PDB file of C-alpha atoms in Angstrom:
ATOM      1  CA  UNK Y   1     -35.270 -52.576 -18.955  1.00 40.00           C
ATOM      2  CA  UNK Y   2     -33.356 -51.520 -15.895  1.00 43.00           C
ATOM      3  CA  UNK Y   3     -31.833 -48.026 -15.905  1.00 40.00           C
ATOM      4  CA  UNK Y   4     -29.280 -46.607 -13.514  1.00 42.00           C
ATOM      5  CA  UNK Y   5     -30.093 -43.095 -12.374  1.00 40.00           C
ATOM      6  CA  UNK Y   6     -27.404 -40.512 -11.789  1.00 41.00           C
ATOM      7  CA  UNK Y   7     -27.692 -39.304  -8.193  1.00 40.00           C
ATOM      8  CA  UNK Y   8     -27.115 -35.767  -9.457  1.00 38.00           C
ATOM      9  CA  UNK Y   9     -30.390 -35.919 -11.372  1.00 38.00           C
ATOM     10  CA  UNK Y  10     -32.449 -36.696  -8.285  1.00 39.00           C
ATOM     11  CA  UNK Y  11     -33.848 -34.176  -5.842  1.00 40.00           C
ATOM     12  CA  UNK Y  12     -32.879 -36.198  -2.777  1.00 42.00           C
ATOM     13  CA  UNK Y  13     -30.001 -34.741  -0.776  1.00 41.00           C
ATOM     14  CA  UNK Y  14     -26.903 -36.851  -1.173  1.00 44.00           C
ATOM     15  CA  UNK Y  15     -24.607 -37.951   1.580  1.00 50.00           C
ATOM     16  CA  UNK Y  16     -21.455 -36.052   2.344  1.00 53.00           C
ATOM     17  CA  UNK Y  17     -19.074 -36.199  -0.578  1.00 54.00           C
ATOM     18  CA  UNK Y  18     -16.005 -38.265   0.279  1.00 57.00           C
ATOM     19  CA  UNK Y  19     -13.016 -37.134  -1.759  1.00 56.00           C
ATOM     20  CA  UNK Y  20     -10.717 -39.790  -0.337  1.00 56.00           C
ATOM     21  CA  UNK Y  21      -9.298 -41.900  -3.142  1.00 57.00           C
ATOM     22  CA  UNK Y  22     -10.799 -39.684  -5.842  1.00 60.00           C
ATOM     23  CA  UNK Y  23      -8.667 -38.509  -8.717  1.00 60.00           C
ATOM     24  CA  UNK Y  24      -7.862 -34.826  -8.635  1.00 58.00           C
ATOM     25  CA  UNK Y  25      -9.146 -34.522 -12.217  1.00 57.00           C
ATOM     26  CA  UNK Y  26     -12.438 -36.283 -11.463  1.00 60.00           C
ATOM     27  CA  UNK Y  27     -14.993 -33.726 -12.634  1.00 56.00           C
ATOM     28  CA  UNK Y  28     -17.897 -35.818 -11.351  1.00 65.00           C
ATOM     29  CA  UNK Y  29     -16.753 -35.419  -7.742  1.00 65.00           C
ATOM     30  CA  UNK Y  30     -16.740 -31.658  -8.135  1.00 64.00           C
ATOM     31  CA  UNK Y  31     -20.233 -31.774  -9.623  1.00 68.00           C
ATOM     32  CA  UNK Y  32     -21.400 -33.855  -6.672  1.00 70.00           C
ATOM     33  CA  UNK Y  33     -19.824 -31.366  -4.293  1.00 66.00           C
ATOM     34  CA  UNK Y  34     -21.563 -28.492  -6.052  1.00 70.00           C
ATOM     35  CA  UNK Y  35     -24.911 -30.251  -5.880  1.00 72.00           C
ATOM     36  CA  UNK Y  36     -24.437 -31.093  -2.222  1.00 68.00           C
ATOM     37  CA  UNK Y  37     -23.506 -27.493  -1.386  1.00 68.00           C
ATOM     38  CA  UNK Y  38     -26.806 -26.360  -2.872  1.00 72.00           C
ATOM     39  CA  UNK Y  39     -28.907 -28.924  -1.020  1.00 71.00           C
ATOM     40  CA  UNK Y  40     -27.059 -29.187   2.286  1.00 70.00           C
ATOM     41  CA  UNK Y  41     -24.518 -26.462   2.889  1.00 69.00           C
ATOM     42  CA  UNK Y  42     -23.320 -27.605   6.306  1.00 71.00           C
ATOM     43  CA  UNK Y  43     -22.480 -31.171   5.275  1.00 69.00           C
ATOM     44  CA  UNK Y  44     -20.356 -29.969   2.350  1.00 75.00           C
ATOM     45  CA  UNK Y  45     -18.149 -27.672   4.426  1.00 80.00           C
ATOM     46  CA  UNK Y  46     -15.590 -30.397   5.187  1.00 79.00           C
ATOM     47  CA  UNK Y  47     -15.220 -31.369   1.517  1.00 80.00           C
ATOM     48  CA  UNK Y  48     -14.922 -27.721   0.479  1.00 79.00           C
ATOM     49  CA  UNK Y  49     -12.254 -27.145   3.125  1.00 81.00           C
ATOM     50  CA  UNK Y  50     -10.326 -30.172   1.838  1.00 81.00           C
ATOM     51  CA  UNK Y  51     -10.523 -28.870  -1.722  1.00 80.00           C
ATOM     52  CA  UNK Y  52      -9.196 -25.507  -0.538  1.00 82.00           C
ATOM     53  CA  UNK Y  53      -6.236 -27.170   1.186  1.00 85.00           C
ATOM     54  CA  UNK Y  54      -5.599 -29.321  -1.904  1.00 84.00           C
ATOM     55  CA  UNK Y  55      -5.447 -26.225  -4.113  1.00 84.00           C
ATOM     56  CA  UNK Y  56      -3.153 -24.466  -1.643  1.00 86.00           C
ATOM     57  CA  UNK Y  57      -0.834 -27.474  -1.386  1.00 86.00           C
ATOM     58  CA  UNK Y  58      -0.728 -27.866  -5.170  1.00 85.00           C
ATOM     59  CA  UNK Y  59       0.238 -24.212  -5.616  1.00 87.00           C
ATOM     60  CA  UNK Y  60       2.935 -24.610  -2.983  1.00 87.00           C
ATOM     61  CA  UNK Y  61       4.402 -27.687  -4.701  1.00 85.00           C
ATOM     62  CA  UNK Y  62       4.413 -25.962  -8.093  1.00 85.00           C
ATOM     63  CA  UNK Y  63       6.166 -22.936  -6.603  1.00 86.00           C
ATOM     64  CA  UNK Y  64       8.783 -25.184  -5.023  1.00 85.00           C
ATOM     65  CA  UNK Y  65       9.441 -26.936  -8.334  1.00 81.00           C
ATOM     66  CA  UNK Y  66       9.649 -23.635 -10.213  1.00 81.00           C
ATOM     67  CA  UNK Y  67      12.257 -22.416  -7.736  1.00 82.00           C
ATOM     68  CA  UNK Y  68      14.599 -25.291  -8.678  1.00 77.00           C
ATOM     69  CA  UNK Y  69      16.688 -24.686 -11.834  1.00 75.00           C
ATOM     70  CA  UNK Y  70      15.874 -27.211 -14.551  1.00 72.00           C
ATOM     71  CA  UNK Y  71      17.618 -28.112 -17.780  1.00 68.00           C
ATOM     72  CA  UNK Y  72      16.013 -29.121 -21.053  1.00 64.00           C
ATOM     73  CA  UNK Y  73      17.367 -32.651 -20.632  1.00 67.00           C
ATOM     74  CA  UNK Y  74      14.665 -34.846 -19.128  1.00 66.00           C
ATOM     75  CA  UNK Y  75      12.256 -31.946 -18.635  1.00 70.00           C
ATOM     76  CA  UNK Y  76      10.014 -31.903 -21.669  1.00 74.00           C
ATOM     77  CA  UNK Y  77       6.507 -30.465 -21.801  1.00 74.00           C
ATOM     78  CA  UNK Y  78       5.105 -33.970 -21.338  1.00 76.00           C
ATOM     79  CA  UNK Y  79       7.240 -34.481 -18.237  1.00 79.00           C
ATOM     80  CA  UNK Y  80       6.052 -31.204 -16.758  1.00 79.00           C
ATOM     81  CA  UNK Y  81       2.435 -32.108 -17.530  1.00 82.00           C
ATOM     82  CA  UNK Y  82       2.605 -35.461 -15.736  1.00 82.00           C
ATOM     83  CA  UNK Y  83       4.580 -33.891 -12.918  1.00 82.00           C
ATOM     84  CA  UNK Y  84       1.808 -31.335 -12.474  1.00 82.00           C
ATOM     85  CA  UNK Y  85      -0.808 -34.091 -12.458  1.00 85.00           C
ATOM     86  CA  UNK Y  86       1.216 -35.930  -9.816  1.00 85.00           C
ATOM     87  CA  UNK Y  87       1.419 -32.799  -7.661  1.00 84.00           C
ATOM     88  CA  UNK Y  88      -2.341 -32.262  -7.932  1.00 84.00           C
ATOM     89  CA  UNK Y  89      -3.070 -35.863  -6.990  1.00 83.00           C
ATOM     90  CA  UNK Y  90      -0.589 -35.766  -4.117  1.00 83.00           C
ATOM     91  CA  UNK Y  91      -2.224 -32.585  -2.846  1.00 81.00           C
ATOM     92  CA  UNK Y  92      -5.655 -34.213  -3.101  1.00 80.00           C
ATOM     93  CA  UNK Y  93      -4.532 -37.275  -1.135  1.00 82.00           C
ATOM     94  CA  UNK Y  94      -2.845 -35.181   1.563  1.00 82.00           C
ATOM     95  CA  UNK Y  95      -5.883 -32.946   2.009  1.00 79.00           C
ATOM     96  CA  UNK Y  96      -8.202 -35.966   2.226  1.00 79.00           C
ATOM     97  CA  UNK Y  97      -6.304 -37.180   5.287  1.00 78.00           C
ATOM     98  CA  UNK Y  98      -4.721 -35.033   7.998  1.00 76.00           C
ATOM     99  CA  UNK Y  99      -2.826 -32.904   5.496  1.00 77.00           C
ATOM    100  CA  UNK Y 100      -1.328 -29.618   6.613  1.00 81.00           C
ATOM    101  CA  UNK Y 101      -4.164 -28.796   8.980  1.00 84.00           C
ATOM    102  CA  UNK Y 102      -5.508 -25.991   6.810  1.00 83.00           C
ATOM    103  CA  UNK Y 103      -8.737 -27.831   6.016  1.00 82.00           C
ATOM    104  CA  UNK Y 104      -9.448 -28.316   9.719  1.00 83.00           C
ATOM    105  CA  UNK Y 105      -8.923 -24.618  10.390  1.00 84.00           C
ATOM    106  CA  UNK Y 106     -11.203 -23.600   7.519  1.00 82.00           C
ATOM    107  CA  UNK Y 107     -13.872 -26.078   8.587  1.00 82.00           C
ATOM    108  CA  UNK Y 108     -13.734 -24.882  12.191  1.00 82.00           C
ATOM    109  CA  UNK Y 109     -14.014 -21.272  11.076  1.00 80.00           C
ATOM    110  CA  UNK Y 110     -16.970 -21.933   8.781  1.00 75.00           C
ATOM    111  CA  UNK Y 111     -18.871 -23.970  11.363  1.00 76.00           C
ATOM    112  CA  UNK Y 112     -18.615 -21.510  14.228  1.00 71.00           C
ATOM    113  CA  UNK Y 113     -21.930 -21.018  15.992  1.00 63.00           C
ATOM    114  CA  UNK Y 114     -21.033 -17.850  17.891  1.00 60.00           C
ATOM    115  CA  UNK Y 115     -20.998 -15.676  14.788  1.00 61.00           C
ATOM    116  CA  UNK Y 116     -23.730 -13.079  14.401  1.00 62.00           C
ATOM    117  CA  UNK Y 117     -25.296 -12.463  11.031  1.00 62.00           C
ATOM    118  CA  UNK Y 118     -24.925  -8.856   9.817  1.00 61.00           C
ATOM    119  CA  UNK Y 119     -28.701  -8.457   9.601  1.00 63.00           C
ATOM    120  CA  UNK Y 120     -28.984  -9.344  13.297  1.00 64.00           C
ATOM    121  CA  UNK Y 121     -26.530  -6.675  14.450  1.00 64.00           C
ATOM    122  CA  UNK Y 122     -28.222  -3.772  16.266  1.00 65.00           C
ATOM    123  CA  UNK Y 123     -27.824  -0.299  14.861  1.00 63.00           C
ATOM    124  CA  UNK Y 124     -25.091   1.736  16.557  1.00 62.00           C
ATOM    125  CA  UNK Y 125     -26.471   4.310  18.952  1.00 60.00           C
ATOM    126  CA  UNK Y 126     -24.163   7.021  17.622  1.00 59.00           C
ATOM    127  CA  UNK Y 127     -25.409   6.572  14.067  1.00 60.00           C
ATOM    128  CA  UNK Y 128     -27.520   9.522  13.016  1.00 64.00           C
ATOM    129  CA  UNK Y 129     -29.472  10.147   9.829  1.00 63.00           C
ATOM    130  CA  UNK Y 130     -27.906  12.496   7.299  1.00 57.00           C
ATOM    131  CA  UNK Y 131     -29.047  16.079   7.716  1.00 61.00           C
ATOM    132  CA  UNK Y 132     -28.497  16.778   4.012  1.00 59.00           C
ATOM    133  CA  UNK Y 133     -29.264  14.872   0.821  1.00 66.00           C
ATOM    134  CA  UNK Y 134     -26.515  12.503  -0.264  1.00 61.00           C
ATOM    135  CA  UNK Y 135     -25.252  14.729  -3.171  1.00 66.00           C
ATOM    136  CA  UNK Y 136     -24.959  17.677  -0.778  1.00 68.00           C
ATOM    137  CA  UNK Y 137     -23.038  15.549   1.714  1.00 62.00           C
ATOM    138  CA  UNK Y 138     -20.708  14.376  -1.059  1.00 68.00           C
ATOM    139  CA  UNK Y 139     -20.090  17.997  -2.081  1.00 74.00           C
ATOM    140  CA  UNK Y 140     -19.322  18.947   1.523  1.00 73.00           C
ATOM    141  CA  UNK Y 141     -16.842  16.091   1.823  1.00 71.00           C
ATOM    142  CA  UNK Y 142     -15.197  17.079  -1.466  1.00 75.00           C
ATOM    143  CA  UNK Y 143     -14.802  20.675  -0.306  1.00 78.00           C
ATOM    144  CA  UNK Y 144     -13.302  19.500   2.971  1.00 78.00           C
ATOM    145  CA  UNK Y 145     -10.803  17.306   1.108  1.00 77.00           C
ATOM    146  CA  UNK Y 146      -9.773  20.175  -1.166  1.00 80.00           C
ATOM    147  CA  UNK Y 147      -9.312  22.475   1.829  1.00 79.00           C
ATOM    148  CA  UNK Y 148      -7.181  19.822   3.548  1.00 76.00           C
ATOM    149  CA  UNK Y 149      -5.035  19.460   0.424  1.00 75.00           C
ATOM    150  CA  UNK Y 150      -4.540  23.231   0.293  1.00 74.00           C
ATOM    151  CA  UNK Y 151      -3.443  23.303   3.941  1.00 73.00           C
ATOM    152  CA  UNK Y 152      -1.088  20.398   3.299  1.00 69.00           C
ATOM    153  CA  UNK Y 153       0.480  22.242   0.365  1.00 65.00           C
ATOM    154  CA  UNK Y 154       1.050  25.291   2.566  1.00 63.00           C
ATOM    155  CA  UNK Y 155       2.630  23.165   5.275  1.00 60.00           C
ATOM    156  CA  UNK Y 156       5.075  21.591   2.819  1.00 56.00           C
ATOM    157  CA  UNK Y 157       6.708  24.963   2.087  1.00 58.00           C
ATOM    158  CA  UNK Y 158       9.847  25.261   4.236  1.00 67.00           C
ATOM    159  CA  UNK Y 159      11.712  28.369   5.449  1.00 73.00           C
ATOM    160  CA  UNK Y 160      14.569  27.359   3.166  1.00 76.00           C
ATOM    161  CA  UNK Y 161      12.351  27.473   0.102  1.00 78.00           C
ATOM    162  CA  UNK Y 162      10.841  30.774   1.259  1.00 79.00           C
ATOM    163  CA  UNK Y 163      14.306  32.317   1.615  1.00 81.00           C
ATOM    164  CA  UNK Y 164      15.383  31.218  -1.863  1.00 82.00           C
ATOM    165  CA  UNK Y 165      12.150  32.544  -3.361  1.00 83.00           C
ATOM    166  CA  UNK Y 166      12.743  35.906  -1.663  1.00 83.00           C
ATOM    167  CA  UNK Y 167      16.317  36.435  -2.918  1.00 84.00           C
ATOM    168  CA  UNK Y 168      16.361  34.679  -6.285  1.00 84.00           C
ATOM    169  CA  UNK Y 169      14.993  37.668  -8.189  1.00 86.00           C
ATOM    170  CA  UNK Y 170      17.650  40.083  -6.935  1.00 85.00           C
ATOM    171  CA  UNK Y 171      20.285  37.360  -7.276  1.00 84.00           C
ATOM    172  CA  UNK Y 172      19.531  37.084 -11.001  1.00 87.00           C
ATOM    173  CA  UNK Y 173      19.876  40.844 -11.508  1.00 88.00           C
ATOM    174  CA  UNK Y 174      23.156  40.989  -9.607  1.00 86.00           C
ATOM    175  CA  UNK Y 175      24.458  37.881 -11.377  1.00 85.00           C
ATOM    176  CA  UNK Y 176      23.772  39.420 -14.790  1.00 88.00           C
ATOM    177  CA  UNK Y 177      25.636  42.570 -13.753  1.00 87.00           C
ATOM    178  CA  UNK Y 178      28.796  40.873 -12.479  1.00 87.00           C
ATOM    179  CA  UNK Y 179      28.759  37.801 -14.734  1.00 86.00           C
ATOM    180  CA  UNK Y 180      28.276  34.940 -12.279  1.00 84.00           C
ATOM    181  CA  UNK Y 181      25.643  32.256 -11.829  1.00 85.00           C
ATOM    182  CA  UNK Y 182      22.630  33.429  -9.787  1.00 83.00           C
ATOM    183  CA  UNK Y 183      22.521  30.283  -7.695  1.00 83.00           C
ATOM    184  CA  UNK Y 184      26.028  31.051  -6.411  1.00 84.00           C
ATOM    185  CA  UNK Y 185      24.869  34.397  -5.052  1.00 84.00           C
ATOM    186  CA  UNK Y 186      21.799  32.808  -3.499  1.00 85.00           C
ATOM    187  CA  UNK Y 187      23.990  30.132  -1.889  1.00 87.00           C
ATOM    188  CA  UNK Y 188      26.382  32.746  -0.478  1.00 85.00           C
ATOM    189  CA  UNK Y 189      23.468  34.743   0.930  1.00 84.00           C
ATOM    190  CA  UNK Y 190      22.100  31.600   2.557  1.00 84.00           C
ATOM    191  CA  UNK Y 191      25.518  30.878   4.064  1.00 83.00           C
ATOM    192  CA  UNK Y 192      26.013  34.405   5.436  1.00 82.00           C
ATOM    193  CA  UNK Y 193      22.537  34.733   6.935  1.00 82.00           C
ATOM    194  CA  UNK Y 194      21.915  31.088   7.943  1.00 82.00           C
ATOM    195  CA  UNK Y 195      19.048  30.896   5.474  1.00 83.00           C
ATOM    196  CA  UNK Y 196      17.686  34.264   6.578  1.00 80.00           C
ATOM    197  CA  UNK Y 197      17.752  33.532  10.306  1.00 80.00           C
ATOM    198  CA  UNK Y 198      20.592  35.997  11.080  1.00 80.00           C
ATOM    199  CA  UNK Y 199      19.951  38.999   8.871  1.00 81.00           C
ATOM    200  CA  UNK Y 200      21.756  42.260   9.601  1.00 81.00           C
ATOM    201  CA  UNK Y 201      19.280  44.834  10.914  1.00 79.00           C
ATOM    202  CA  UNK Y 202      19.684  48.437  12.079  1.00 77.00           C
ATOM    203  CA  UNK Y 203      18.968  49.842  15.523  1.00 77.00           C
ATOM    204  CA  UNK Y 204      15.250  50.067  14.719  1.00 79.00           C
ATOM    205  CA  UNK Y 205      15.123  46.424  13.637  1.00 78.00           C
ATOM    206  CA  UNK Y 206      14.752  47.196   9.943  1.00 80.00           C
ATOM    207  CA  UNK Y 207      16.388  44.937   7.380  1.00 77.00           C
ATOM    208  CA  UNK Y 208      19.619  46.364   6.006  1.00 76.00           C
ATOM    209  CA  UNK Y 209      19.451  44.065   2.949  1.00 75.00           C
ATOM    210  CA  UNK Y 210      23.124  43.294   3.537  1.00 77.00           C
ATOM    211  CA  UNK Y 211      23.014  39.580   2.779  1.00 77.00           C
ATOM    212  CA  UNK Y 212      26.774  39.124   2.436  1.00 76.00           C
ATOM    213  CA  UNK Y 213      28.048  40.825   5.596  1.00 75.00           C
ATOM    214  CA  UNK Y 214      29.829  43.558   3.623  1.00 77.00           C
ATOM    215  CA  UNK Y 215      31.500  46.078   5.935  1.00 79.00           C
ATOM    216  CA  UNK Y 216      31.162  49.821   5.426  1.00 78.00           C
ATOM    217  CA  UNK Y 217      34.517  51.394   4.597  1.00 79.00           C
ATOM    218  CA  UNK Y 218      35.680  54.962   5.156  1.00 79.00           C
ATOM    219  CA  UNK Y 219      34.355  56.001   1.773  1.00 81.00           C
ATOM    220  CA  UNK Y 220      30.775  54.820   2.445  1.00 80.00           C
ATOM    221  CA  UNK Y 221      28.425  57.737   3.097  1.00 79.00           C
ATOM    222  CA  UNK Y 222      25.119  55.831   3.324  1.00 78.00           C
ATOM    223  CA  UNK Y 223      23.289  54.305   6.240  1.00 81.00           C
ATOM    224  CA  UNK Y 224      25.052  51.697   8.340  1.00 80.00           C
ATOM    225  CA  UNK Y 225      23.978  49.026  10.803  1.00 79.00           C
ATOM    226  CA  UNK Y 226      26.147  48.295  13.822  1.00 78.00           C
ATOM    227  CA  UNK Y 227      26.436  44.598  14.628  1.00 76.00           C
ATOM    228  CA  UNK Y 228      28.922  42.462  16.548  1.00 74.00           C
ATOM    229  CA  UNK Y 229      30.825  40.012  14.379  1.00 70.00           C
ATOM    230  CA  UNK Y 230      33.536  37.422  14.879  1.00 69.00           C
ATOM    231  CA  UNK Y 231      36.626  37.985  12.769  1.00 68.00           C
ATOM    232  CA  UNK Y 232      39.544  35.655  12.073  1.00 66.00           C
ATOM    233  CA  UNK Y 233      42.986  37.010  11.248  1.00 72.00           C
ATOM    234  CA  UNK Y 234      45.898  34.727  10.410  1.00 72.00           C
ATOM    235  CA  UNK Y 235      43.834  31.752  11.456  1.00 64.00           C
ATOM    236  CA  UNK Y 236      43.098  33.157  14.907  1.00 60.00           C
TER     237      UNK Y 236
END
């Protein structure tokens, strides 16, 4: 009795798998490609590259169809199924011939002979062995990261925020006494002093704590600070 042997069951390396004319849903061709890749990796590169381009083209066609509005009339689930099968087969046929050129690029990249295997790369001269055990090195790195975060947090504080933090306490007390919102007093102080850049100081350079530019009248008997100001009267 004569029996036909499946080439996949033999140990002999098979010839390069030709996907031209194969159905996209032909599982046997994929099994042959898998077997060939195990026995002869180089000869299967072209077929693998074609399969990659076929998958890419199929995804592109499906995306193009999904971008077109469709109605329920003439677009049943069966229609979409056969349309998907057609797209897969069309992609397979295109990739088996010249296609989009993606398969050729992949094949050329995978068959380059000027590539160096990682194990053949020489060790870098600047690489030095760790002076500490790995857990100690990890702890050192963690401490450095935390210190960097702390410095970053300090850098994010601005002079504007520092000024508000300095006056908000007194602004609340004064606001409670005169019946206004504390943020209004803080805003007026920021306006009068340019956010603390132009504070009124005495002759010795000490802060007068006069955040609103209030002038000393004839009845004021306390300390005063003499500063030059610009006044407007009647719009002039």
